[in-house]
Coordinates of C-alpha atoms in Angstrom, one line a residue:
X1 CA 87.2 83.5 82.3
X2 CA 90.5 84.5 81.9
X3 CA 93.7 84.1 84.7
X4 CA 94.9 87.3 85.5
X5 CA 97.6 86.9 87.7
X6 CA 99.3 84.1 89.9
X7 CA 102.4 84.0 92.5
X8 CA 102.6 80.7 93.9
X9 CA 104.6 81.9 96.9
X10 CA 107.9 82.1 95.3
X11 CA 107.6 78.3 94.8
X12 CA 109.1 78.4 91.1
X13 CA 111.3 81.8 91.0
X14 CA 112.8 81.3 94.7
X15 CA 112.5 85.4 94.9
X16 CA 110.0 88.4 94.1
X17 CA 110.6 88.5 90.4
X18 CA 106.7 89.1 90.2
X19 CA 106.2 91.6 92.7
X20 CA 106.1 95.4 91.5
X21 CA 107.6 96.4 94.3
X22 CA 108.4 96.3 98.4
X23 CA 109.4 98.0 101.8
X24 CA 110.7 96.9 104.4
X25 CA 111.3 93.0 105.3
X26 CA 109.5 90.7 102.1
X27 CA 111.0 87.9 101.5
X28 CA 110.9 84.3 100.1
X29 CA 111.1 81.8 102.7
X30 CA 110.9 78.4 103.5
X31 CA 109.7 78.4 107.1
X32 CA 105.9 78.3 106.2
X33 CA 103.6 77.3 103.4
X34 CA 100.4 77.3 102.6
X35 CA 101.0 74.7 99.4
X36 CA 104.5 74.0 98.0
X37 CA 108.1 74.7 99.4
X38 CA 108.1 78.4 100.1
X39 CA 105.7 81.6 100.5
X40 CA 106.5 84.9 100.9
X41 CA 107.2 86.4 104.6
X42 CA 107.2 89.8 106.0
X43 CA 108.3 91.1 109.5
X44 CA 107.8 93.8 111.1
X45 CA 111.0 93.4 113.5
X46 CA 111.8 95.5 116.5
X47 CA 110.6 98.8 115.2
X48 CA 108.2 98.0 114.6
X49 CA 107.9 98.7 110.5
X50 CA 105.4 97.4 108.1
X51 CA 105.6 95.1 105.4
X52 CA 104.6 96.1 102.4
X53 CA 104.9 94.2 98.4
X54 CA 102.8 95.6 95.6
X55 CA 101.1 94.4 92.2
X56 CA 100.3 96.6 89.6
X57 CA 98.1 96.3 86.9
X58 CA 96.1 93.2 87.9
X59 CA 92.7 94.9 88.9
X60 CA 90.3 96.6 86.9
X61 CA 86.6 98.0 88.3
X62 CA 84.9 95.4 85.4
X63 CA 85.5 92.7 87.8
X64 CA 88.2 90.5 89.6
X65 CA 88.2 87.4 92.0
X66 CA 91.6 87.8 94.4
X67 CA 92.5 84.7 96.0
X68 CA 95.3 84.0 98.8
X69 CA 96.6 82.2 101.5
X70 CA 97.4 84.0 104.8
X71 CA 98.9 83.0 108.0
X72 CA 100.0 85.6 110.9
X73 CA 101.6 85.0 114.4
X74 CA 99.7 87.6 116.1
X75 CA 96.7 89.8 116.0
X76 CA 97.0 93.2 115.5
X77 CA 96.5 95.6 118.2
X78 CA 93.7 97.9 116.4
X79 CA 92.7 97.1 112.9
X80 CA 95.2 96.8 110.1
X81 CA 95.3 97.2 106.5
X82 CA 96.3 93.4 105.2
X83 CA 95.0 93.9 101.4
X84 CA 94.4 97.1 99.8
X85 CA 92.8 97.5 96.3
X86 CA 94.5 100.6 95.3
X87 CA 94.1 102.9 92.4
X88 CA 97.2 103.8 90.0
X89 CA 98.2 106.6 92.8
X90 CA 97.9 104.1 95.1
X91 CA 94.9 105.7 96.7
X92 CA 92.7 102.5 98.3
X93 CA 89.0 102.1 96.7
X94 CA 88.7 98.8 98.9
X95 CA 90.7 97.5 101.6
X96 CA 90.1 94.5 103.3
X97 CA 91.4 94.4 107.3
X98 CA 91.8 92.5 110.4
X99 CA 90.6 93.7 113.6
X100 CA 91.9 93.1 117.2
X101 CA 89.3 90.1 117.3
X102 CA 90.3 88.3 114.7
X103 CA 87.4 89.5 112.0
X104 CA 88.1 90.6 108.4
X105 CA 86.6 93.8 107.5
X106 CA 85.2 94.9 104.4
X107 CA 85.7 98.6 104.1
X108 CA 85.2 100.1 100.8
X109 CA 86.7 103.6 100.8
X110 CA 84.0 106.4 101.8
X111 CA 80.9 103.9 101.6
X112 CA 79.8 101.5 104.7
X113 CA 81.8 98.9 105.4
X114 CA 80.6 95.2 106.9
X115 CA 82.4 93.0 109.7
X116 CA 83.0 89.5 109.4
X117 CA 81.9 87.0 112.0
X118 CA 84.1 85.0 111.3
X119 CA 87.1 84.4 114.2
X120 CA 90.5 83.8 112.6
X121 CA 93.3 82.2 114.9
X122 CA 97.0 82.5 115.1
X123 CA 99.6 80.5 113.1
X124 CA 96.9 79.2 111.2
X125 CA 96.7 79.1 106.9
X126 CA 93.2 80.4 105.3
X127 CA 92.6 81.2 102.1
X128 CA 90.8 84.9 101.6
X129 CA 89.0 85.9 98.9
X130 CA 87.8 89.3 97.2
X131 CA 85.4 89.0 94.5
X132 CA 84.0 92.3 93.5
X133 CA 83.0 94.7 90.7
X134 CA 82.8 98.3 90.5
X135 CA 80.3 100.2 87.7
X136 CA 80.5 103.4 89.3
X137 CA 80.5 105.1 92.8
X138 CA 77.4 104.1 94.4
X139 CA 77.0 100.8 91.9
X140 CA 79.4 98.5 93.1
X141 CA 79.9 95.0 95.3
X142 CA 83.0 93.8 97.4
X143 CA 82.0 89.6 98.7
X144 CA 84.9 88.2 101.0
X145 CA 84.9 84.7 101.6
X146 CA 86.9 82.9 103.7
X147 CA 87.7 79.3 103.2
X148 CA 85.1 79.3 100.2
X149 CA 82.4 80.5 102.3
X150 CA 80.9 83.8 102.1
X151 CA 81.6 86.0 105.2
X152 CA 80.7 89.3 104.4
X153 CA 79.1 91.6 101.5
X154 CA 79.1 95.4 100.6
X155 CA 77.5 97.2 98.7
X156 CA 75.9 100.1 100.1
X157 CA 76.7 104.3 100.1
X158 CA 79.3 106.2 97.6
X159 CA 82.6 105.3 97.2
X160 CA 85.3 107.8 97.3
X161 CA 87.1 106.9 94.0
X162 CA 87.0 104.2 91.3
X163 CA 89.6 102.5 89.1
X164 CA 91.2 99.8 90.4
X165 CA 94.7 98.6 89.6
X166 CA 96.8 97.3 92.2
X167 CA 96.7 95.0 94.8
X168 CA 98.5 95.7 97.9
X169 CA 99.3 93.1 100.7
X170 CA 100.7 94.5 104.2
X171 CA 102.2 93.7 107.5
X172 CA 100.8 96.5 109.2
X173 CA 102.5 98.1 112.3
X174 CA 99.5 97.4 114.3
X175 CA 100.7 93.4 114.4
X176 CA 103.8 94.6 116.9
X177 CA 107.3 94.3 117.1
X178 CA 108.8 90.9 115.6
X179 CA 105.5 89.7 114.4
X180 CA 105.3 87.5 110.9
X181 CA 102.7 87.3 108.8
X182 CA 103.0 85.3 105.2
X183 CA 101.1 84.9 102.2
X184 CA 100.7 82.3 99.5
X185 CA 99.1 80.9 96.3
X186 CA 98.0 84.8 95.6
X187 CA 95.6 84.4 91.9
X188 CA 93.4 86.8 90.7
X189 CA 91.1 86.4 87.5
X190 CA 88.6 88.1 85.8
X191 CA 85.3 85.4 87.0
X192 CA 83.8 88.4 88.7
X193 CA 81.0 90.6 87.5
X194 CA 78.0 92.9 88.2
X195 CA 75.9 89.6 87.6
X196 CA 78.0 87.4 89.8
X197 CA 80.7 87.3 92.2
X198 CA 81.7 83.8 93.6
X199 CA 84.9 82.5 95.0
X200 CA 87.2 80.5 92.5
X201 CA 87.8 77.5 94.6
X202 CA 91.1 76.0 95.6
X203 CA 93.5 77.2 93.5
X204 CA 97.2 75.9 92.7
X205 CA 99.1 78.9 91.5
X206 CA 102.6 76.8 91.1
X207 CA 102.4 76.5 87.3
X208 CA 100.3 80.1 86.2
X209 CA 102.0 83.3 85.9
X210 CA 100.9 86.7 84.3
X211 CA 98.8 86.6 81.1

């Protein structure tokens, strides 16, 4: 097994060195943290506009395990995009949501998608995780876990593309005006595959960086 990727919230770099790329408000900040001094914040202010930072080049279909920390102030009002696995155009093969109730939702792109029933809470750190592979369109397995335990599974129906790349994290419109929402010790590594998809465990992320 082999670490892929790691951002632990700014804590080292004090800015987005290792993020592809943004819109709108990301930043580093100090206000909240999962582990460490900082994480990284996005706002949707009055507009209200999403948040959006972008990392290219750390998926691949073989398999991945994407860890992170999340915290939010608010729900959204209908459910939002909060982690996209995204081709090279940037077109999503997975994406992994929040409803209005406070449920993650597993929706791989064109194939059936599985609700959580799990309840997460405001202004409250948990660590997500995506642990999936992809062989082809209809041979394929997304797990999200939250916390280390398992709270959904797909598998089932076509997807509409392959190839994953890059992993997308969002503050969606759908949170409101002047709603936060940060995220921390983001690590991805290659421990997934068709034969097994497990959750990596705690991880510190202050000391790894790309591979």
């Amino acid at each position: 097994m082999a670490t892929i990727f790691a951002e632990s919230g700014t804590d080292a770099t004090q800015d987005l060195t290792f993020v592809t790329s943004t819109t709108g408000s990301v930043a580093s900040a100090t206000d909240q943290s999962r582990t460490g001094p900082r994480s990284i914040k996005m706002s949707t202010g009055a507009g209200p506009t999403a948040g959006v930072m972008n990392f290219n080049s750390v998926l691949a279909d073989a398999g991945r395990r994407i860890s992170f920390g999340i915290m939010f102030t608010g729900l959204p009002s209908s459910t939002t995009n909060i982690a996209p696995l995204n081709d090279t155009s940037n077109l999503a093969i997975m994406l992994l949501q929040l409803n209005s109730s406070g449920n993650l939702v597993n929706t791989p792109t064109g194939a059936t998608a599985a609700t959580g029933s799990a309840v997460l809470a405001i202004n409250t750190w948990y660590r997500i995780t995506i642990s999936y592979y992809v062989t082809n369109t209809t041979t394929f397995q997304f797990k999200v876990y939250i916390d280390g335990v398992l709270d959904s599974t797909t598998n089932a129906g076509t997807l509409t593309r392959t190839g994953t790349d890059r992993l997308r994290m969002r503050a969606g419109t759908e949170f409101g005006a002047s709603q936060n929402v940060w995220y921390d010790d983001i690590y991805i590594d290659d421990g997934a595959s068709s034969a097994s998809q497990t959750d990596p465990g705690t991880t510190n992320a202050n000391s790894l960086r790309v591979t």
